[in-house]
Amino acid sequence: MTAWAPFGAPRARYPARGGGRVVLEVLWFGAGAAALAASGRPVLAAVFAGVCLADAVLGRRWRQ
């Protein structure tokens, strides 16, 4: 949370942009998918990673 709140949240005080934003999102949501996989939920981890990837691609495509 100490990384997401100031840099990645929609109303972040210092919003990350460009490549920094991509790195932040990959690390943040990748950690969530890795935690799901480590807890014995590999299918749910793959679904979560796929949804995050689709959200990122569509967000960039629609400039959101």
PDB file of N, CA and C in Angstrom, residues 9-47:
ATOM      1  N   ALA A   9      -2.544   4.892  -7.340  1.00  0.00           N
ATOM      2  CA  ALA A   9      -3.984   5.073  -7.130  1.00  0.00           C
ATOM      3  C   ALA A   9      -4.547   6.133  -8.084  1.00  0.00           C
ATOM      4  N   PRO A  10      -5.833   6.067  -8.386  1.00  0.00           N
ATOM      5  CA  PRO A  10      -6.423   7.059  -9.303  1.00  0.00           C
ATOM      6  C   PRO A  10      -6.218   8.511  -8.864  1.00  0.00           C
ATOM      7  N   ARG A  11      -6.247   8.765  -7.566  1.00  0.00           N
ATOM      8  CA  ARG A  11      -6.017  10.135  -7.086  1.00  0.00           C
ATOM      9  C   ARG A  11      -4.673  10.238  -6.362  1.00  0.00           C
ATOM     10  N   ALA A  12      -3.649   9.615  -6.932  1.00  0.00           N
ATOM     11  CA  ALA A  12      -2.323   9.602  -6.321  1.00  0.00           C
ATOM     12  C   ALA A  12      -1.721  11.002  -6.285  1.00  0.00           C
ATOM     13  N   ARG A  13      -0.971  11.257  -5.244  1.00  0.00           N
ATOM     14  CA  ARG A  13      -0.328  12.564  -5.114  1.00  0.00           C
ATOM     15  C   ARG A  13       0.774  12.750  -6.156  1.00  0.00           C
ATOM     16  N   TYR A  14       1.525  11.693  -6.440  1.00  0.00           N
ATOM     17  CA  TYR A  14       2.606  11.715  -7.435  1.00  0.00           C
ATOM     18  C   TYR A  14       2.367  10.585  -8.434  1.00  0.00           C
ATOM     19  N   PRO A  15       1.429  10.733  -9.348  1.00  0.00           N
ATOM     20  CA  PRO A  15       1.075   9.608 -10.225  1.00  0.00           C
ATOM     21  C   PRO A  15       2.221   9.178 -11.135  1.00  0.00           C
ATOM     22  N   ALA A  16       2.436   7.876 -11.187  1.00  0.00           N
ATOM     23  CA  ALA A  16       3.439   7.305 -12.083  1.00  0.00           C
ATOM     24  C   ALA A  16       2.902   7.350 -13.510  1.00  0.00           C
ATOM     25  N   ARG A  17       3.764   7.610 -14.438  1.00  0.00           N
ATOM     26  CA  ARG A  17       3.364   7.708 -15.850  1.00  0.00           C
ATOM     27  C   ARG A  17       4.299   6.863 -16.713  1.00  0.00           C
ATOM     28  N   GLY A  18       3.815   6.479 -17.861  1.00  0.00           N
ATOM     29  CA  GLY A  18       4.633   5.777 -18.849  1.00  0.00           C
ATOM     30  C   GLY A  18       5.176   4.449 -18.347  1.00  0.00           C
ATOM     31  N   GLY A  19       6.472   4.266 -18.564  1.00  0.00           N
ATOM     32  CA  GLY A  19       7.119   3.006 -18.201  1.00  0.00           C
ATOM     33  C   GLY A  19       7.115   2.741 -16.709  1.00  0.00           C
ATOM     34  N   GLY A  20       7.226   3.804 -15.923  1.00  0.00           N
ATOM     35  CA  GLY A  20       7.170   3.634 -14.466  1.00  0.00           C
ATOM     36  C   GLY A  20       5.840   3.089 -14.008  1.00  0.00           C
ATOM     37  N   ARG A  21       4.784   3.526 -14.657  1.00  0.00           N
ATOM     38  CA  ARG A  21       3.440   3.035 -14.330  1.00  0.00           C
ATOM     39  C   ARG A  21       3.312   1.554 -14.678  1.00  0.00           C
ATOM     40  N   VAL A  22       3.858   1.186 -15.828  1.00  0.00           N
ATOM     41  CA  VAL A  22       3.799  -0.222 -16.257  1.00  0.00           C
ATOM     42  C   VAL A  22       4.540  -1.101 -15.255  1.00  0.00           C
ATOM     43  N   VAL A  23       5.737  -0.671 -14.854  1.00  0.00           N
ATOM     44  CA  VAL A  23       6.517  -1.447 -13.885  1.00  0.00           C
ATOM     45  C   VAL A  23       5.767  -1.561 -12.566  1.00  0.00           C
ATOM     46  N   LEU A  24       5.196  -0.462 -12.095  1.00  0.00           N
ATOM     47  CA  LEU A  24       4.439  -0.477 -10.840  1.00  0.00           C
ATOM     48  C   LEU A  24       3.265  -1.443 -10.922  1.00  0.00           C
ATOM     49  N   GLU A  25       2.515  -1.403 -12.008  1.00  0.00           N
ATOM     50  CA  GLU A  25       1.361  -2.287 -12.146  1.00  0.00           C
ATOM     51  C   GLU A  25       1.777  -3.749 -12.238  1.00  0.00           C
ATOM     52  N   VAL A  26       2.831  -4.033 -12.977  1.00  0.00           N
ATOM     53  CA  VAL A  26       3.291  -5.427 -13.099  1.00  0.00           C
ATOM     54  C   VAL A  26       3.721  -5.958 -11.740  1.00  0.00           C
ATOM     55  N   LEU A  27       4.475  -5.166 -10.994  1.00  0.00           N
ATOM     56  CA  LEU A  27       4.911  -5.613  -9.672  1.00  0.00           C
ATOM     57  C   LEU A  27       3.742  -5.748  -8.706  1.00  0.00           C
ATOM     58  N   TRP A  28       2.834  -4.781  -8.698  1.00  0.00           N
ATOM     59  CA  TRP A  28       1.713  -4.786  -7.758  1.00  0.00           C
ATOM     60  C   TRP A  28       0.751  -5.946  -8.030  1.00  0.00           C
ATOM     61  N   PHE A  29       0.262  -6.016  -9.261  1.00  0.00           N
ATOM     62  CA  PHE A  29      -0.718  -7.055  -9.579  1.00  0.00           C
ATOM     63  C   PHE A  29      -0.059  -8.415  -9.774  1.00  0.00           C
ATOM     64  N   GLY A  30       1.190  -8.422 -10.189  1.00  0.00           N
ATOM     65  CA  GLY A  30       1.934  -9.678 -10.276  1.00  0.00           C
ATOM     66  C   GLY A  30       2.119 -10.300  -8.899  1.00  0.00           C
ATOM     67  N   ALA A  31       2.345  -9.457  -7.893  1.00  0.00           N
ATOM     68  CA  ALA A  31       2.470  -9.968  -6.523  1.00  0.00           C
ATOM     69  C   ALA A  31       1.157 -10.586  -6.059  1.00  0.00           C
ATOM     70  N   GLY A  32       0.045  -9.987  -6.452  1.00  0.00           N
ATOM     71  CA  GLY A  32      -1.250 -10.565  -6.104  1.00  0.00           C
ATOM     72  C   GLY A  32      -1.471 -11.916  -6.753  1.00  0.00           C
ATOM     73  N   ALA A  33      -1.111 -12.017  -8.023  1.00  0.00           N
ATOM     74  CA  ALA A  33      -1.248 -13.296  -8.730  1.00  0.00           C
ATOM     75  C   ALA A  33      -0.296 -14.337  -8.142  1.00  0.00           C
ATOM     76  N   ALA A  34       0.916 -13.918  -7.794  1.00  0.00           N
ATOM     77  CA  ALA A  34       1.868 -14.846  -7.192  1.00  0.00           C
ATOM     78  C   ALA A  34       1.383 -15.329  -5.827  1.00  0.00           C
ATOM     79  N   ALA A  35       0.764 -14.441  -5.054  1.00  0.00           N
ATOM     80  CA  ALA A  35       0.225 -14.838  -3.753  1.00  0.00           C
ATOM     81  C   ALA A  35      -0.910 -15.849  -3.911  1.00  0.00           C
ATOM     82  N   LEU A  36      -1.751 -15.637  -4.903  1.00  0.00           N
ATOM     83  CA  LEU A  36      -2.827 -16.607  -5.154  1.00  0.00           C
ATOM     84  C   LEU A  36      -2.254 -17.962  -5.556  1.00  0.00           C
ATOM     85  N   ALA A  37      -1.257 -17.933  -6.416  1.00  0.00           N
ATOM     86  CA  ALA A  37      -0.633 -19.186  -6.845  1.00  0.00           C
ATOM     87  C   ALA A  37       0.045 -19.890  -5.666  1.00  0.00           C
ATOM     88  N   ALA A  38       0.725 -19.133  -4.814  1.00  0.00           N
ATOM     89  CA  ALA A  38       1.406 -19.714  -3.658  1.00  0.00           C
ATOM     90  C   ALA A  38       0.432 -20.274  -2.634  1.00  0.00           C
ATOM     91  N   SER A  39      -0.786 -19.748  -2.621  1.00  0.00           N
ATOM     92  CA  SER A  39      -1.781 -20.244  -1.665  1.00  0.00           C
ATOM     93  C   SER A  39      -2.529 -21.463  -2.189  1.00  0.00           C
ATOM     94  N   GLY A  40      -2.086 -21.970  -3.331  1.00  0.00           N
ATOM     95  CA  GLY A  40      -2.705 -23.187  -3.866  1.00  0.00           C
ATOM     96  C   GLY A  40      -3.861 -22.936  -4.808  1.00  0.00           C
ATOM     97  N   ARG A  41      -3.960 -21.747  -5.350  1.00  0.00           N
ATOM     98  CA  ARG A  41      -5.035 -21.395  -6.287  1.00  0.00           C
ATOM     99  C   ARG A  41      -4.466 -20.986  -7.641  1.00  0.00           C
ATOM    100  N   PRO A  42      -3.793 -21.885  -8.358  1.00  0.00           N
ATOM    101  CA  PRO A  42      -3.154 -21.497  -9.614  1.00  0.00           C
ATOM    102  C   PRO A  42      -4.140 -21.076 -10.703  1.00  0.00           C
ATOM    103  N   VAL A  43      -5.317 -21.682 -10.755  1.00  0.00           N
ATOM    104  CA  VAL A  43      -6.299 -21.302 -11.777  1.00  0.00           C
ATOM    105  C   VAL A  43      -6.810 -19.893 -11.495  1.00  0.00           C
ATOM    106  N   LEU A  44      -7.122 -19.613 -10.256  1.00  0.00           N
ATOM    107  CA  LEU A  44      -7.582 -18.278  -9.879  1.00  0.00           C
ATOM    108  C   LEU A  44      -6.478 -17.241 -10.122  1.00  0.00           C
ATOM    109  N   ALA A  45      -5.230 -17.615  -9.871  1.00  0.00           N
ATOM    110  CA  ALA A  45      -4.102 -16.717 -10.133  1.00  0.00           C
ATOM    111  C   ALA A  45      -3.998 -16.405 -11.626  1.00  0.00           C
ATOM    112  N   ALA A  46      -4.180 -17.409 -12.471  1.00  0.00           N
ATOM    113  CA  ALA A  46      -4.117 -17.195 -13.918  1.00  0.00           C
ATOM    114  C   ALA A  46      -5.275 -16.316 -14.391  1.00  0.00           C
ATOM    115  N   VAL A  47      -6.455 -16.539 -13.836  1.00  0.00           N
ATOM    116  CA  VAL A  47      -7.612 -15.712 -14.200  1.00  0.00           C
ATOM    117  C   VAL A  47      -7.370 -14.272 -13.774  1.00  0.00           C
TER     118      VAL A  47
END
